[in-house]
Coordinates of C-alpha atoms and ligand atoms in Angstrom, one line a residue:
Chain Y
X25 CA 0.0 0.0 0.0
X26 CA 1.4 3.4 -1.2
X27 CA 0.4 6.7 0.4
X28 CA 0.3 9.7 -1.6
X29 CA 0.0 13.1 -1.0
X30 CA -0.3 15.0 -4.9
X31 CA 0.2 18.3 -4.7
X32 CA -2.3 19.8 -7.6
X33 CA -5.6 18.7 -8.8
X34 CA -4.1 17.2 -11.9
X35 CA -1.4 15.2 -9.9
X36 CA -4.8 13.6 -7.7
X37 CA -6.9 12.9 -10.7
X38 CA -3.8 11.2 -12.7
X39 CA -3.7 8.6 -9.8
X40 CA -6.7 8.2 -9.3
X41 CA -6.9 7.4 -13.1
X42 CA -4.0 4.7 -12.6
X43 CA -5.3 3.1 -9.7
X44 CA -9.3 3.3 -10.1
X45 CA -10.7 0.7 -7.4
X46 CA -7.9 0.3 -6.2
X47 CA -7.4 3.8 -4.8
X48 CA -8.5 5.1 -1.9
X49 CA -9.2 9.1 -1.2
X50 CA -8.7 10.4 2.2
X51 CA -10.3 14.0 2.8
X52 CA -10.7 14.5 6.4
X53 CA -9.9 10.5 7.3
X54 CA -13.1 10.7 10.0
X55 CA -14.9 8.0 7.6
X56 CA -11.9 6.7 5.5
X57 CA -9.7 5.7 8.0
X58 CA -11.9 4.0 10.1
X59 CA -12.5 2.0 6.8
X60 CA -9.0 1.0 6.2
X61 CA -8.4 0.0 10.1
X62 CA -11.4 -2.6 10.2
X63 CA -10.6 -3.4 6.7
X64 CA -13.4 -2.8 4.7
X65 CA -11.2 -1.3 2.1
X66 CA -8.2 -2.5 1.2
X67 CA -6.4 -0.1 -1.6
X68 CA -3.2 -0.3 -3.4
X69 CA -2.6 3.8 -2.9
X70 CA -3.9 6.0 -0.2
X71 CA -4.5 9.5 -2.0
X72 CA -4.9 12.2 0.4
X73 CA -7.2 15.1 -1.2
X74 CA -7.0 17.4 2.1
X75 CA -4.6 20.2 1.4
X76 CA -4.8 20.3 -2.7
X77 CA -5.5 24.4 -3.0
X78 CA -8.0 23.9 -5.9
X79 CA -10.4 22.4 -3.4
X80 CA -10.4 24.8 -0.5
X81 CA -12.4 27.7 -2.0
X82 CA -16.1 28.7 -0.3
X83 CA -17.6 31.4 -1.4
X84 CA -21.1 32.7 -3.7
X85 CA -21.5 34.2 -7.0
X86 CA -24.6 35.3 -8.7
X87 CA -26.0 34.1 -5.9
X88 CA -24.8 30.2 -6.3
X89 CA -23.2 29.3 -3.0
X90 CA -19.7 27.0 -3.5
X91 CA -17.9 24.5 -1.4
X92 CA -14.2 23.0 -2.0
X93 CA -14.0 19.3 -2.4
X94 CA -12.0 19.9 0.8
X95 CA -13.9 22.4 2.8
X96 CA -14.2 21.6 6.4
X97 CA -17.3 21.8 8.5
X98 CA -15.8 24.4 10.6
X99 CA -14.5 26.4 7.7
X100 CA -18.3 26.3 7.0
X101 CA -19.5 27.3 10.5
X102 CA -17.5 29.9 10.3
X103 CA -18.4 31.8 6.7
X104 CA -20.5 34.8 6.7
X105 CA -22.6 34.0 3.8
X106 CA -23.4 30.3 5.2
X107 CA -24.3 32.1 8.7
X108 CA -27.4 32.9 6.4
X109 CA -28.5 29.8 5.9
X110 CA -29.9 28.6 8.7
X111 CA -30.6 25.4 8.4
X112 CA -27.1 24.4 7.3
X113 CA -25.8 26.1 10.3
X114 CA -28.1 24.1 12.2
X115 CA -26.7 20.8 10.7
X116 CA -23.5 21.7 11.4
X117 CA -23.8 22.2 15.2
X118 CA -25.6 18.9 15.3
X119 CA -23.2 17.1 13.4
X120 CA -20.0 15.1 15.1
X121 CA -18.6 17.1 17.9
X122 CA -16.4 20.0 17.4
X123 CA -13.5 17.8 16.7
X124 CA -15.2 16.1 13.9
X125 CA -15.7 19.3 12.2
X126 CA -12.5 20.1 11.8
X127 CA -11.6 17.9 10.0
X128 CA -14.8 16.2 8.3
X129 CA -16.0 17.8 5.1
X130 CA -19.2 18.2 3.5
X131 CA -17.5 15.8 0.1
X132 CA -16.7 13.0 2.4
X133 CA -20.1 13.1 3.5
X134 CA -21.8 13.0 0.2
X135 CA -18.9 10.6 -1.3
X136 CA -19.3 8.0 1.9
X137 CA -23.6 7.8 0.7
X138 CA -24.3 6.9 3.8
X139 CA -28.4 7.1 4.5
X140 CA -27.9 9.2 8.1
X141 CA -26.0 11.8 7.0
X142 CA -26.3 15.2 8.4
X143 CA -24.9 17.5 5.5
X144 CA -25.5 15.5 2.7
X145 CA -29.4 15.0 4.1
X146 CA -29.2 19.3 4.5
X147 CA -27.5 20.1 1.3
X148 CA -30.6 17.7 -0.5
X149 CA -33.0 20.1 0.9
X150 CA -30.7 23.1 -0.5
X151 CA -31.2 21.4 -4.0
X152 CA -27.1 20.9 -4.2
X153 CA -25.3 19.8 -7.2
X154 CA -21.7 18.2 -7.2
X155 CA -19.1 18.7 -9.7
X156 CA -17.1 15.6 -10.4
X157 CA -13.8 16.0 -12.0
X158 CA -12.0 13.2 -13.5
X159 CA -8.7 13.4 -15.6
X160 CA -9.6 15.0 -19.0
X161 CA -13.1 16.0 -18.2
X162 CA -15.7 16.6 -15.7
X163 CA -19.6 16.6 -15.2
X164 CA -22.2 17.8 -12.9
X165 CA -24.7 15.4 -10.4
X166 CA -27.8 16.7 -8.4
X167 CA -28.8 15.3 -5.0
X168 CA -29.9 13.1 -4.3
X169 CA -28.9 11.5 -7.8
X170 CA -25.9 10.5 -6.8
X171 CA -26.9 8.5 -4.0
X172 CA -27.1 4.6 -5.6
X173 CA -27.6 2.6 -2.2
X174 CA -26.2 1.8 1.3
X175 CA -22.9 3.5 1.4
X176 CA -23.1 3.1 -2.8
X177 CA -22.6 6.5 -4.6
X178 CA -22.5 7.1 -8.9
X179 CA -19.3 8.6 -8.2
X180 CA -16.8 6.3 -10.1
X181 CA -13.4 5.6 -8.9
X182 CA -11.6 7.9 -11.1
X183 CA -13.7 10.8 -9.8
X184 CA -13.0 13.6 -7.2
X185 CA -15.8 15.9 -5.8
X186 CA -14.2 19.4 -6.6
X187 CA -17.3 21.6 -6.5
X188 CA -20.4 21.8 -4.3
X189 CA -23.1 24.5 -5.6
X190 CA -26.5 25.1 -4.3
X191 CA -28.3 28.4 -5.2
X192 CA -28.0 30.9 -2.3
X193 CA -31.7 30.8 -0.9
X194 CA -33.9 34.2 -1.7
X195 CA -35.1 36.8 0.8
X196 CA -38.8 35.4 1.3
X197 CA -37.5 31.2 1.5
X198 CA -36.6 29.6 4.8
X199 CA -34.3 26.8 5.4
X200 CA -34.6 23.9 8.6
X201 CA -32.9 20.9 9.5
X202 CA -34.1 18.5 12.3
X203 CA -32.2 15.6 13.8
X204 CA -33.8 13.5 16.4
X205 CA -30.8 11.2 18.3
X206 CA -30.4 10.1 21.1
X207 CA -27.5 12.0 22.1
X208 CA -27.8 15.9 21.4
X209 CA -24.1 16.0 20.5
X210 CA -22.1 13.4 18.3
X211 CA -24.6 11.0 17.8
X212 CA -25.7 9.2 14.3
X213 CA -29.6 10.5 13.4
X214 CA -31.9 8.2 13.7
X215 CA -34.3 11.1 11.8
X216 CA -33.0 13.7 9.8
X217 CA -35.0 16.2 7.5
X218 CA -33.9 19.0 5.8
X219 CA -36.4 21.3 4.6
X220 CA -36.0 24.7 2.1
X221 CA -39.7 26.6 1.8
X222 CA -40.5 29.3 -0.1
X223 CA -43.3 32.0 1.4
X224 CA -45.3 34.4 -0.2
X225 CA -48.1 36.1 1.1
X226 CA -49.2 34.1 4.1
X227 CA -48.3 30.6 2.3
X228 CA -46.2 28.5 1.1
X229 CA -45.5 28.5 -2.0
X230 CA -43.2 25.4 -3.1
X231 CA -40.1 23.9 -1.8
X232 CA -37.9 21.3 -1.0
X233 CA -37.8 18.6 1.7
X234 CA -34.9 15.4 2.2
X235 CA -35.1 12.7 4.5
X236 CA -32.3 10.5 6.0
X237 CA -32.1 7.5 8.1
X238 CA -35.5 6.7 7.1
X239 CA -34.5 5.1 3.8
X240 CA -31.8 3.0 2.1
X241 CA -30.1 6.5 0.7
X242 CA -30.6 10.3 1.7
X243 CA -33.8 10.9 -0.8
X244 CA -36.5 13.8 -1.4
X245 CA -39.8 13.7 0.1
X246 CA -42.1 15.0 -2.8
X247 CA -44.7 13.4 -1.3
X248 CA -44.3 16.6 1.6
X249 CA -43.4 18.4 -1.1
X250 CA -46.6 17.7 -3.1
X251 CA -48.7 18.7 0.4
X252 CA -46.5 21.6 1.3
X253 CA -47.6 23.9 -1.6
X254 CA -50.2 26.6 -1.4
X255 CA -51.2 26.2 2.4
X256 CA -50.6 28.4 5.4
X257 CA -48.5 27.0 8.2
X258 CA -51.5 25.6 10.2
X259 CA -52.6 24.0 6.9
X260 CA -48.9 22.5 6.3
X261 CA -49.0 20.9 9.7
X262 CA -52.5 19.2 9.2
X263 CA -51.2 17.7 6.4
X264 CA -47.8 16.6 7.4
X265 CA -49.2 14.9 10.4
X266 CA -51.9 13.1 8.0
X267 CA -49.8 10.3 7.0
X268 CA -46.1 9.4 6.7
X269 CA -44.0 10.5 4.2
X270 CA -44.2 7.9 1.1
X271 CA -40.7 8.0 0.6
X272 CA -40.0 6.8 4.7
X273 CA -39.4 3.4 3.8
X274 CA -38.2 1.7 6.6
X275 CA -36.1 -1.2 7.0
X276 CA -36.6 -3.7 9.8
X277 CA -34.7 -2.6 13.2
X278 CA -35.3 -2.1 16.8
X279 CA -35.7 1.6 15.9
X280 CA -38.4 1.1 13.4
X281 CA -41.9 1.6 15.2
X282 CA -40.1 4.7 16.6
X283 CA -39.1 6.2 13.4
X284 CA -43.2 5.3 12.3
X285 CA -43.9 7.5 14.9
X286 CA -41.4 10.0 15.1
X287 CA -41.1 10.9 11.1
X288 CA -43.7 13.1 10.3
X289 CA -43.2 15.1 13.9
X290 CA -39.5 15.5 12.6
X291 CA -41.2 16.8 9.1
X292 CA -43.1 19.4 10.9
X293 CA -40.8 20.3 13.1
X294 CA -38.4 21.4 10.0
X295 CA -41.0 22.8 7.8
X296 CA -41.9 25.3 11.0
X297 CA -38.5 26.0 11.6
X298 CA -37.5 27.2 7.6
X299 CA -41.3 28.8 7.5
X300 CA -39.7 30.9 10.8
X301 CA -36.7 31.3 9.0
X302 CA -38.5 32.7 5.9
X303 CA -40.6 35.1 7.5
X304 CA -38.0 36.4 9.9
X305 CA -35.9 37.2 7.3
X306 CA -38.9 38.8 5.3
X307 CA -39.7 40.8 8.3
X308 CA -36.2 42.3 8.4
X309 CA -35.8 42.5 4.7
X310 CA -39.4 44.6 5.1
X311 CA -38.1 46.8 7.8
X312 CA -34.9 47.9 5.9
X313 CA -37.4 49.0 3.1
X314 CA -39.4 50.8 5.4
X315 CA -36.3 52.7 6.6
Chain M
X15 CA 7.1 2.3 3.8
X16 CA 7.1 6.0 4.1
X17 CA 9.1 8.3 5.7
X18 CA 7.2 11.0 7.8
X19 CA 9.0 14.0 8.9
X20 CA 7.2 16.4 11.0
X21 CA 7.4 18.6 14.2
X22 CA 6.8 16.8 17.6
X23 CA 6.2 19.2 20.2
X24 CA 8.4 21.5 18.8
X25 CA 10.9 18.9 17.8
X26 CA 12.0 17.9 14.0
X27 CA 11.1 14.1 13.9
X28 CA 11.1 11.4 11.3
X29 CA 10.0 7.8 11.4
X30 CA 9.1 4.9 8.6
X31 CA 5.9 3.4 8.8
X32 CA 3.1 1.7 6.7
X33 CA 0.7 3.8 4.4
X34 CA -1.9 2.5 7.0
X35 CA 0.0 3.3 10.1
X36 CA -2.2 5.8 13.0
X37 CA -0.4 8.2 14.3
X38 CA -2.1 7.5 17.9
X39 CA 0.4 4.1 17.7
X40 CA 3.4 5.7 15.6
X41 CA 3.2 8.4 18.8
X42 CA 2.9 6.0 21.2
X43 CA 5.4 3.3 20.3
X44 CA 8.0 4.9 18.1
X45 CA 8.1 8.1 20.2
X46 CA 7.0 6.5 23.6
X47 CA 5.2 9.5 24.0
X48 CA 2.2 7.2 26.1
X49 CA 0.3 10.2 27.1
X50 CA -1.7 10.4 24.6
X51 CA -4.5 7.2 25.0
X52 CA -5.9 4.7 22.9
X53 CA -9.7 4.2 23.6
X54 CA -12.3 3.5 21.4
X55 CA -10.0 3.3 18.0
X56 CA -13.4 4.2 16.0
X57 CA -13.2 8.2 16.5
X58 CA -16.0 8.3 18.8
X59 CA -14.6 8.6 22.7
X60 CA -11.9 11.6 21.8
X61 CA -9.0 10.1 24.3
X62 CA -6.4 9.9 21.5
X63 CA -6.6 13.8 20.7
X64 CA -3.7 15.7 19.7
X65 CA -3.3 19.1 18.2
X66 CA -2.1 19.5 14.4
X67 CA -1.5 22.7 13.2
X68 CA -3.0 23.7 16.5
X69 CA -6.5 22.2 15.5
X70 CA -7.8 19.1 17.9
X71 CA -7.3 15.7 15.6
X72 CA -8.4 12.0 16.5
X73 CA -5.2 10.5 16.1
X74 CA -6.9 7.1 15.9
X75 CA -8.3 8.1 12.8
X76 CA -5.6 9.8 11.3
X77 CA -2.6 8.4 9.7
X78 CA 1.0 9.6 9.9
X79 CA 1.3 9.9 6.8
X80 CA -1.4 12.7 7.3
X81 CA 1.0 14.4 9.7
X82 CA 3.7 15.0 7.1
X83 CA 5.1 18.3 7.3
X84 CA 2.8 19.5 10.0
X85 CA 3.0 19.8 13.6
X86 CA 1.9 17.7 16.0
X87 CA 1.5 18.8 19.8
X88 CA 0.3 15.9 22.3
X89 CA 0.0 16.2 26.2
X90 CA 3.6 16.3 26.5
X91 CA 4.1 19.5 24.8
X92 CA 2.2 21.3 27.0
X93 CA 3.6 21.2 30.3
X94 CA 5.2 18.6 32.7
X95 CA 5.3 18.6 36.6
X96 CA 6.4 22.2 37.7
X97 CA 5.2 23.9 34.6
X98 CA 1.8 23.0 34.1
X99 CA -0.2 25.2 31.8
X100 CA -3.5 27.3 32.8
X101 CA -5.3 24.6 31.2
X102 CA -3.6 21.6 33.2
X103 CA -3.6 23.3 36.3
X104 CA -7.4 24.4 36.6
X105 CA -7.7 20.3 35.8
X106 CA -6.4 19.3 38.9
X107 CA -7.5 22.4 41.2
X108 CA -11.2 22.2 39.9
X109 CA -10.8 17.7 40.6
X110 CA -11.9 17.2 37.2
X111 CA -9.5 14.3 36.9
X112 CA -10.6 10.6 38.4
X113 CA -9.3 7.4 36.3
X114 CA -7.6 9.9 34.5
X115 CA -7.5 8.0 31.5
X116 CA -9.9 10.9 29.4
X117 CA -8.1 13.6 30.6
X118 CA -5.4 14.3 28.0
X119 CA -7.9 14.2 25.4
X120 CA -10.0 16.6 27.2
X121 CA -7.0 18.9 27.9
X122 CA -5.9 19.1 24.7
X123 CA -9.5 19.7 23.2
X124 CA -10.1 22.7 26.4
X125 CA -6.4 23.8 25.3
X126 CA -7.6 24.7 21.5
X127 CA -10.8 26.0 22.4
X128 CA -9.8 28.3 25.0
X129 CA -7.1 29.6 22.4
X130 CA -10.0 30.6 20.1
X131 CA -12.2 31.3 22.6
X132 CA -10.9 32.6 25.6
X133 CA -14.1 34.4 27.2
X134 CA -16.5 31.5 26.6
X135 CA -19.9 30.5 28.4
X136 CA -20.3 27.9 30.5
X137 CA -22.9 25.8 27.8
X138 CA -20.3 26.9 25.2
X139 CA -17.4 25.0 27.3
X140 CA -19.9 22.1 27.8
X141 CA -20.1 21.9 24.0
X142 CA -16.3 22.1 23.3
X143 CA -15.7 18.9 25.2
X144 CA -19.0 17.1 24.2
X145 CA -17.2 14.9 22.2
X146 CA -14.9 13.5 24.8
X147 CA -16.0 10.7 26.9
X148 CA -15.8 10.5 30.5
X149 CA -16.7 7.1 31.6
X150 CA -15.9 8.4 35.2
X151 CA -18.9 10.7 34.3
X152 CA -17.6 13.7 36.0
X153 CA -18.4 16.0 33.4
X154 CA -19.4 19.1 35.7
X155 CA -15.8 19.3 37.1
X156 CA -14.3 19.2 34.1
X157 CA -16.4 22.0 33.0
X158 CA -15.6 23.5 35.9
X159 CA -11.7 23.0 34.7
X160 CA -12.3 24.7 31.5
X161 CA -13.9 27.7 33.4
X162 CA -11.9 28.0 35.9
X163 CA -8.9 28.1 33.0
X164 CA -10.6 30.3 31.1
X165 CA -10.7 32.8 33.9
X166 CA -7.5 32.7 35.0
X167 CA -5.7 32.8 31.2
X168 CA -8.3 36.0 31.5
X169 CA -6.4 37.1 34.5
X170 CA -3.1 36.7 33.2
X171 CA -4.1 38.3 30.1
X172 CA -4.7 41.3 31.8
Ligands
FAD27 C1 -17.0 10.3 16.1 C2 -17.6 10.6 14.8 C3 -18.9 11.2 14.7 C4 -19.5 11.4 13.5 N1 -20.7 12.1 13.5 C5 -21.4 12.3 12.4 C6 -22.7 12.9 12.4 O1 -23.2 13.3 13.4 N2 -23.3 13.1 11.2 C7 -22.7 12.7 10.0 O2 -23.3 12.8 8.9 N3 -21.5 12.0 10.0 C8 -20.9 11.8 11.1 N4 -19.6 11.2 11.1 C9 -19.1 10.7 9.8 C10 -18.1 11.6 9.1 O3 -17.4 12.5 10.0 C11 -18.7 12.4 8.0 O4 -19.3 11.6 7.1 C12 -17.7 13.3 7.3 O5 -18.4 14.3 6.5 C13 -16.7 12.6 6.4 O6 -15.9 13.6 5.8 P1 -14.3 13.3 5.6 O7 -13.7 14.5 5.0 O8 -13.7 13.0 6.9 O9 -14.3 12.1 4.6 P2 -13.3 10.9 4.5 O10 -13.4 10.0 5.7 O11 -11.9 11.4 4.1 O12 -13.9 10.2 3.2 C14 -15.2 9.6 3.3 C15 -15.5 8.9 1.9 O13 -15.6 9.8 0.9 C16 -14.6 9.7 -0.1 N5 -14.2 11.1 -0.4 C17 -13.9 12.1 0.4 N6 -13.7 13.2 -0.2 C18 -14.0 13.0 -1.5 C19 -14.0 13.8 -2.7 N7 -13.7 15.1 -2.6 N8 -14.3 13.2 -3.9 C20 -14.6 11.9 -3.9 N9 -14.6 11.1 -2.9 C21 -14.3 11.6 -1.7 C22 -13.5 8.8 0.5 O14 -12.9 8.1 -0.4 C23 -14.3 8.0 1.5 O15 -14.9 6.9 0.8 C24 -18.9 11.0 12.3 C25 -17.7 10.3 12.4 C26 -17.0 10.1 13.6 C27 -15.7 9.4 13.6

């Protein structure tokens, strides 16, 4: 087993060419690692992505919010234009410990496609897309496309996530993430919803809701989405709390007449907290006119 | 085999290891440096912290090959008997330590915080260790610790 550390993009993605399956990325190492040690993976090369400088931008233009393939979680945390958003800052406190997020990254989350994932379950909801770079070319992937299965992404082996984008959400549209564990801090979800609403006049108007650890993948509810649109918040609720969301499939497990329960509570719960979101930030957006 | 050169509490070192080597193990067996602790291995219990570029890491889920060209600070590079630091001394004044076995992790993880943070709140300090395990349970006193540090590094600062 080789470890290399490439130095440029290029350098990353010509390995990665060479050694395909048999390659293994390390970004952060908090999933990765833990792989290698109990042997789940067993590569030929070790290429660590965590310093390369073409992956460490964050920033928004146009109002399209980007992420580094390497950004950490508490490079995140700590950007003003993120702050915004608060549903993703929400995620972030909830996720791993303090520890975690300095060196975990939002691409080892999405590229691990695990179902209880905190920011890749958050960044669903956001309406992310990846950009996947392989040598000689690269191509774009929506959430939650590019979740294939239980820890099964359609990322191929030659392929680094350099790019996440999500559009920067507008004045009147709300974001909310809810985790239900049973530890408040570093704990796996056992529920996890993500919501992004827009509201206009009293009601909702569309938006986007993603469920994880209620399904094999991270996937979109538009089922709630479906019963979201048009109605006022006490409206939303009613029909939230009517009947499960279709796509909360769940597996056999000790946990599963819990998560029956729990599901659309959790729904609710981040649909009230993005409709809050929305209309606070309409309320100050209103006074600043007003002044 | 590589060879890994990096700083180790303030020292130049270099050792050879596997690709797959930790750096938890390469600390504690080729640099007999056993402060630091091996607990859980999977990430979760936070006794193997060190500091790397001054940023709390899991050594037990970080290679040393990671640690190339960086520097690595464990419990040793902070202080030893007669020069403790603020952080180490509130530890024992405040009896946050029992079994002892948590408390490098903790120190070091109170150490990096309070360097960011130095004027924090008590639920803040609750959340900067809430990834370290106690299994002693005495998680008050070693709030107390990182309090009681933070006060008197606000003393001194003075
Ligand atoms: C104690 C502990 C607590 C945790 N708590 C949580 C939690 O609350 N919520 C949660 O969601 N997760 C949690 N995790 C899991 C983990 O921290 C996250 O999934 C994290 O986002 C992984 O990022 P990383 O940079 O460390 O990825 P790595 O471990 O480096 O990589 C993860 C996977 O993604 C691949 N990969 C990484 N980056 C790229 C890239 N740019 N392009 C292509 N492939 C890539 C790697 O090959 C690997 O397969 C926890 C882990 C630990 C150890």
């Amino acid at each position: 087993m080789e470890f290399y550390k490439p130095s440029t993009l290029q350098e990353a993605l010509k390995l990665l060419n060479k050694y395909g399956e048999n390659a293994l990325v390390v970004n952060g190492g908090t999933d990765a690692v833990l792989d290698l040690t109990e042997g789940r993976v067993r590569p030929e090369a070790i290429v660590y992505i965590a310093d390369l400088p073409e992956l460490q931008s964050i920033g928004c233009e146009d109002r399209r919010v980007f992420l580094g393939g390497a950004v950490t979680y508490s490079r995140m945390e700590a950007d003003p234009v993120l702050s915004g958003v608060r549903g993703l800052m929400e995620c972030l406190r909830r996720l791993g410990s303090p520890t975690i997020r300095e060196s975990g990254t939002a691409a080892g989350n999405i590229a691990k496609g695990a179902t209880a994932a905190d920011c890749s379950t958050m960044l669903t909801a956001l309406r992310a897309e990846i950009v996947l770079a392989r040598e000689g070319g690269q191509r774009r992937m929506a959430l939650p496309d590019v979740f294939a299965g239980p820890f099964r992404t359609a990322i191929e082996p030659q392929e680094l996530i350099t790019r996440i984008e999500f559009p920067l959400p507008e004045e009147n549209e709300g974001t909310g993430f809810v985790k239900y564990s049973r530890r408040r801090m570093q704990d796996i979800g056992k529920i996890l919803v993500g919501a992004r609403i827009c509201v206009q006049g009293g009601v909702c108007t569309g938006g986007t809701v993603s469920l994880g650890a209620v399904n094999r993948t991270v996937v979109r509810s538009l089922d709630i989405e479906g019963r979201i649109a048009g109605k006022t918040l006490e409206e939303i609720r009613e029909a939230v709390r009517a009947a499960r969301p279709a796509e909360a499939v769940l597996r056999d497990s000790y946990f599963r007449h819990y998560k029956e329960l729990a599901v659309s509570g959790a729904v609710c719960e981040a649909l009230e907290a993005a409709w809050k979101d929305a209309v606070q930030k309409g309320a100050v957006q209103g006074k600043e006119a007003v002044l | 085999m590589s060879i890994v050169r990096f700083t180790l509490n303030g020292a130049p070192v270099s050792c050879e290891v596997p690709a797959d080597a930790l750096l938890v193990d390469t600390i504690r067996s080729a640099f007999g440096l056993t402060g630091t602790k091996k607990g859980c291995g999977t990430g979760d219990c936070g006794a193997c912290t060190v500091l790397i570029d001054g940023v709390p890491v899991r050594s037990c889920i970080y290679l040393t090959c990671m640690a190339d060209g960086r520097d690595v600070v464990t419990i040793e590079g902070l202080g030893g008997p007669g020069r403790l630091t603020a952080v180490q001394q509130a530890f024992m004044d405040a009896g946050a330590v029992q079994c002892g076995y948590c408390i490098p992790g903790m120190i070091m993880v109170a150490t990096a915080f309070l360097n960011r943070n130095p004027h924090p709140t008590r639920e803040q300090a609750r959340e900067s260790v809430s990834g370290n395990l106690c299994r002693c349970t005495g998680y008050q006193k070693i709030v107390d610790a990182v309090m009681l540090a933070a006060a008197r590094l606000g003393e001194e600062g003075r």
